[in-house]
Amino acid sequence: MDVELLASRRNRSGLCFDPRTKLAVLVTLAVLILGGSFQTAFYYLPACFPFLMLLASKKWKGAGVYCGVFSVCLLLQEFALPHISGIPGYLLMLVVVMPLYFSPSFAAAYFAVTTTTVSELVAVMERLHIPKQVTIPMAVMFRFFPTMMEEWADIGDAMKMRGIYLRGGKAASILEYRLVPMLMCCVKIGEELSAASLTRGLGGPVKRTNICEIGLHVQDIILLLLCLLGLVYQVILWVRW
């Protein structure tokens, strides 16, 4: 499967982080952004978490893209925005501020999605005592979208084989030839994934066993302590405000 929402195999290269640690980093960054900590210099320390996690897992491309985007936006904010006023200044601020303050969350989400398997997700949710009414739909959802993307690509290949393109006066047929098969595939995919999840015992009354090895290690404890420090700092800011 070329396009996946969650990893099929566990990442064996570099350091491995517990899914709960990834979730804690996501929550911490979201709280800091919504709480207004991005307006202080302390925000840049938690913003380094996704970069360090990507480096530790040897995801060089993701770490490089995130570092480049964040660094360019930070330099533009510090040296370009103070000297530009008017409508161009507002437009530049919109282009710079949004990636600067939300790219850490996107990078952390990218890391969590690409390094966590569905089995690990289910194991963690069971470890956190999350109800099955939430666990089963999420497990099905995280397999539904990549399968749907694969079917979309197959439909596109079938259209090309039959000479159906956007040009040549056949643009009106695109909706029919793409959407109708896609809707039928979505219904079939949903039924098959639901049946597969129930076959694996996700809806059974007996507690399932899981071979996934999840647990907190040294790197997880360090990141969790740093996340706790960030949340405490945010609470102090709220008290002062």
PDB file of N, CA and C in Angstrom, residues 25-40 42-44 46-47 50 66 70 97-108 230-231 233-234 237-238 241:
ATOM      1  N   VAL A  25       3.038  14.845  23.605  1.00  0.00           N
ATOM      2  CA  VAL A  25       3.669  15.953  22.875  1.00  0.00           C
ATOM      3  C   VAL A  25       2.629  16.712  22.063  1.00  0.00           C
ATOM      4  N   LEU A  26       1.717  15.994  21.408  1.00  0.00           N
ATOM      5  CA  LEU A  26       0.662  16.648  20.635  1.00  0.00           C
ATOM      6  C   LEU A  26      -0.231  17.511  21.530  1.00  0.00           C
ATOM      7  N   VAL A  27      -0.621  16.959  22.661  1.00  0.00           N
ATOM      8  CA  VAL A  27      -1.496  17.706  23.577  1.00  0.00           C
ATOM      9  C   VAL A  27      -0.770  18.926  24.128  1.00  0.00           C
ATOM     10  N   THR A  28       0.495  18.765  24.481  1.00  0.00           N
ATOM     11  CA  THR A  28       1.262  19.885  25.034  1.00  0.00           C
ATOM     12  C   THR A  28       1.386  21.018  24.027  1.00  0.00           C
ATOM     13  N   LEU A  29       1.720  20.689  22.776  1.00  0.00           N
ATOM     14  CA  LEU A  29       1.846  21.722  21.760  1.00  0.00           C
ATOM     15  C   LEU A  29       0.504  22.411  21.506  1.00  0.00           C
ATOM     16  N   ALA A  30      -0.579  21.649  21.499  1.00  0.00           N
ATOM     17  CA  ALA A  30      -1.902  22.244  21.291  1.00  0.00           C
ATOM     18  C   ALA A  30      -2.269  23.189  22.431  1.00  0.00           C
ATOM     19  N   VAL A  31      -1.976  22.783  23.665  1.00  0.00           N
ATOM     20  CA  VAL A  31      -2.287  23.635  24.815  1.00  0.00           C
ATOM     21  C   VAL A  31      -1.452  24.912  24.774  1.00  0.00           C
ATOM     22  N   LEU A  32      -0.188  24.792  24.416  1.00  0.00           N
ATOM     23  CA  LEU A  32       0.672  25.968  24.364  1.00  0.00           C
ATOM     24  C   LEU A  32       0.233  26.939  23.272  1.00  0.00           C
ATOM     25  N   ILE A  33      -0.204  26.395  22.133  1.00  0.00           N
ATOM     26  CA  ILE A  33      -0.647  27.261  21.047  1.00  0.00           C
ATOM     27  C   ILE A  33      -1.958  27.957  21.413  1.00  0.00           C
ATOM     28  N   LEU A  34      -2.923  27.184  21.885  1.00  0.00           N
ATOM     29  CA  LEU A  34      -4.208  27.775  22.245  1.00  0.00           C
ATOM     30  C   LEU A  34      -4.106  28.664  23.475  1.00  0.00           C
ATOM     31  N   GLY A  35      -3.141  28.375  24.345  1.00  0.00           N
ATOM     32  CA  GLY A  35      -2.989  29.170  25.558  1.00  0.00           C
ATOM     33  C   GLY A  35      -2.220  30.456  25.376  1.00  0.00           C
ATOM     34  N   GLY A  36      -1.618  30.657  24.197  1.00  0.00           N
ATOM     35  CA  GLY A  36      -0.897  31.896  23.946  1.00  0.00           C
ATOM     36  C   GLY A  36       0.569  31.856  24.291  1.00  0.00           C
ATOM     37  N   SER A  37       1.123  30.689  24.587  1.00  0.00           N
ATOM     38  CA  SER A  37       2.546  30.626  24.921  1.00  0.00           C
ATOM     39  C   SER A  37       3.446  30.880  23.729  1.00  0.00           C
ATOM     40  N   PHE A  38       2.879  30.777  22.498  1.00  0.00           N
ATOM     41  CA  PHE A  38       3.700  31.033  21.318  1.00  0.00           C
ATOM     42  C   PHE A  38       4.164  32.485  21.255  1.00  0.00           C
ATOM     43  N   GLN A  39       3.558  33.359  22.074  1.00  0.00           N
ATOM     44  CA  GLN A  39       3.979  34.754  22.098  1.00  0.00           C
ATOM     45  C   GLN A  39       5.190  34.977  22.995  1.00  0.00           C
ATOM     46  N   THR A  40       5.653  33.938  23.665  1.00  0.00           N
ATOM     47  CA  THR A  40       6.816  34.039  24.540  1.00  0.00           C
ATOM     48  C   THR A  40       7.955  33.203  23.974  1.00  0.00           C
ATOM     49  N   PHE A  42       9.544  30.935  25.484  1.00  0.00           N
ATOM     50  CA  PHE A  42       9.501  29.564  25.970  1.00  0.00           C
ATOM     51  C   PHE A  42       8.890  28.615  24.941  1.00  0.00           C
ATOM     52  N   TYR A  43       8.098  29.156  24.031  1.00  0.00           N
ATOM     53  CA  TYR A  43       7.428  28.312  23.047  1.00  0.00           C
ATOM     54  C   TYR A  43       8.424  27.584  22.153  1.00  0.00           C
ATOM     55  N   TYR A  44       9.598  28.172  21.943  1.00  0.00           N
ATOM     56  CA  TYR A  44      10.559  27.578  21.023  1.00  0.00           C
ATOM     57  C   TYR A  44      11.181  26.304  21.576  1.00  0.00           C
ATOM     58  N   PRO A  46       9.447  23.749  23.412  1.00  0.00           N
ATOM     59  CA  PRO A  46       8.593  22.638  22.975  1.00  0.00           C
ATOM     60  C   PRO A  46       8.542  22.468  21.465  1.00  0.00           C
ATOM     61  N   ALA A  47       8.762  23.563  20.717  1.00  0.00           N
ATOM     62  CA  ALA A  47       8.750  23.446  19.260  1.00  0.00           C
ATOM     63  C   ALA A  47       9.891  22.581  18.749  1.00  0.00           C
ATOM     64  N   PRO A  50       9.290  17.941  18.206  1.00  0.00           N
ATOM     65  CA  PRO A  50       9.095  17.143  16.984  1.00  0.00           C
ATOM     66  C   PRO A  50      10.378  16.980  16.187  1.00  0.00           C
ATOM     67  N   TYR A  66      10.782  20.211   8.280  1.00  0.00           N
ATOM     68  CA  TYR A  66      10.245  20.954   9.433  1.00  0.00           C
ATOM     69  C   TYR A  66      11.225  22.025   9.891  1.00  0.00           C
ATOM     70  N   PHE A  70      10.298  26.038   9.714  1.00  0.00           N
ATOM     71  CA  PHE A  70      10.262  26.766  10.982  1.00  0.00           C
ATOM     72  C   PHE A  70      11.339  27.849  11.028  1.00  0.00           C
ATOM     73  N   VAL A  97       3.143  33.662  10.138  1.00  0.00           N
ATOM     74  CA  VAL A  97       2.707  33.294  11.489  1.00  0.00           C
ATOM     75  C   VAL A  97       2.039  31.929  11.521  1.00  0.00           C
ATOM     76  N   MET A  98       1.200  31.633  10.545  1.00  0.00           N
ATOM     77  CA  MET A  98       0.490  30.352  10.548  1.00  0.00           C
ATOM     78  C   MET A  98       1.449  29.161  10.522  1.00  0.00           C
ATOM     79  N   PRO A  99       2.406  29.086   9.586  1.00  0.00           N
ATOM     80  CA  PRO A  99       3.341  27.945   9.624  1.00  0.00           C
ATOM     81  C   PRO A  99       4.233  27.953  10.859  1.00  0.00           C
ATOM     82  N   LEU A 100       4.589  29.146  11.350  1.00  0.00           N
ATOM     83  CA  LEU A 100       5.489  29.218  12.489  1.00  0.00           C
ATOM     84  C   LEU A 100       4.871  28.630  13.742  1.00  0.00           C
ATOM     85  N   TYR A 101       3.601  28.902  13.971  1.00  0.00           N
ATOM     86  CA  TYR A 101       2.961  28.485  15.212  1.00  0.00           C
ATOM     87  C   TYR A 101       2.247  27.139  15.113  1.00  0.00           C
ATOM     88  N   PHE A 102       1.956  26.697  13.887  1.00  0.00           N
ATOM     89  CA  PHE A 102       1.245  25.428  13.744  1.00  0.00           C
ATOM     90  C   PHE A 102       2.109  24.317  13.159  1.00  0.00           C
ATOM     91  N   SER A 103       3.268  24.641  12.605  1.00  0.00           N
ATOM     92  CA  SER A 103       4.131  23.594  12.062  1.00  0.00           C
ATOM     93  C   SER A 103       4.623  22.610  13.123  1.00  0.00           C
ATOM     94  N   PRO A 104       4.894  23.022  14.374  1.00  0.00           N
ATOM     95  CA  PRO A 104       5.267  22.008  15.379  1.00  0.00           C
ATOM     96  C   PRO A 104       4.187  20.956  15.597  1.00  0.00           C
ATOM     97  N   SER A 105       2.932  21.370  15.628  1.00  0.00           N
ATOM     98  CA  SER A 105       1.844  20.409  15.800  1.00  0.00           C
ATOM     99  C   SER A 105       1.732  19.494  14.591  1.00  0.00           C
ATOM    100  N   PHE A 106       1.876  20.058  13.394  1.00  0.00           N
ATOM    101  CA  PHE A 106       1.817  19.237  12.190  1.00  0.00           C
ATOM    102  C   PHE A 106       2.972  18.242  12.151  1.00  0.00           C
ATOM    103  N   ALA A 107       4.174  18.690  12.548  1.00  0.00           N
ATOM    104  CA  ALA A 107       5.327  17.794  12.551  1.00  0.00           C
ATOM    105  C   ALA A 107       5.155  16.678  13.582  1.00  0.00           C
ATOM    106  N   ALA A 108       4.625  17.022  14.761  1.00  0.00           N
ATOM    107  CA  ALA A 108       4.381  16.002  15.785  1.00  0.00           C
ATOM    108  C   ALA A 108       3.315  15.013  15.321  1.00  0.00           C
ATOM    109  N   GLY A 230       6.214  22.180  30.359  1.00  0.00           N
ATOM    110  CA  GLY A 230       5.512  23.117  29.491  1.00  0.00           C
ATOM    111  C   GLY A 230       4.095  23.392  29.952  1.00  0.00           C
ATOM    112  N   LEU A 231       3.399  22.371  30.415  1.00  0.00           N
ATOM    113  CA  LEU A 231       2.033  22.572  30.910  1.00  0.00           C
ATOM    114  C   LEU A 231       2.015  23.400  32.184  1.00  0.00           C
ATOM    115  N   TYR A 233       4.212  25.659  32.978  1.00  0.00           N
ATOM    116  CA  TYR A 233       4.498  27.032  32.548  1.00  0.00           C
ATOM    117  C   TYR A 233       3.242  27.701  31.984  1.00  0.00           C
ATOM    118  N   GLN A 234       2.444  26.944  31.235  1.00  0.00           N
ATOM    119  CA  GLN A 234       1.221  27.501  30.675  1.00  0.00           C
ATOM    120  C   GLN A 234       0.226  27.849  31.780  1.00  0.00           C
ATOM    121  N   LEU A 237       1.233  31.085  33.312  1.00  0.00           N
ATOM    122  CA  LEU A 237       0.849  32.220  32.466  1.00  0.00           C
ATOM    123  C   LEU A 237      -0.632  32.539  32.630  1.00  0.00           C
ATOM    124  N   TRP A 238      -1.456  31.506  32.692  1.00  0.00           N
ATOM    125  CA  TRP A 238      -2.888  31.749  32.875  1.00  0.00           C
ATOM    126  C   TRP A 238      -3.170  32.438  34.214  1.00  0.00           C
ATOM    127  N   TRP A 241      -2.174  36.087  33.876  1.00  0.00           N
ATOM    128  CA  TRP A 241      -3.077  36.850  33.024  1.00  0.00           C
ATOM    129  C   TRP A 241      -4.430  37.042  33.707  1.00  0.00           C
TER     130      TRP A 241
END
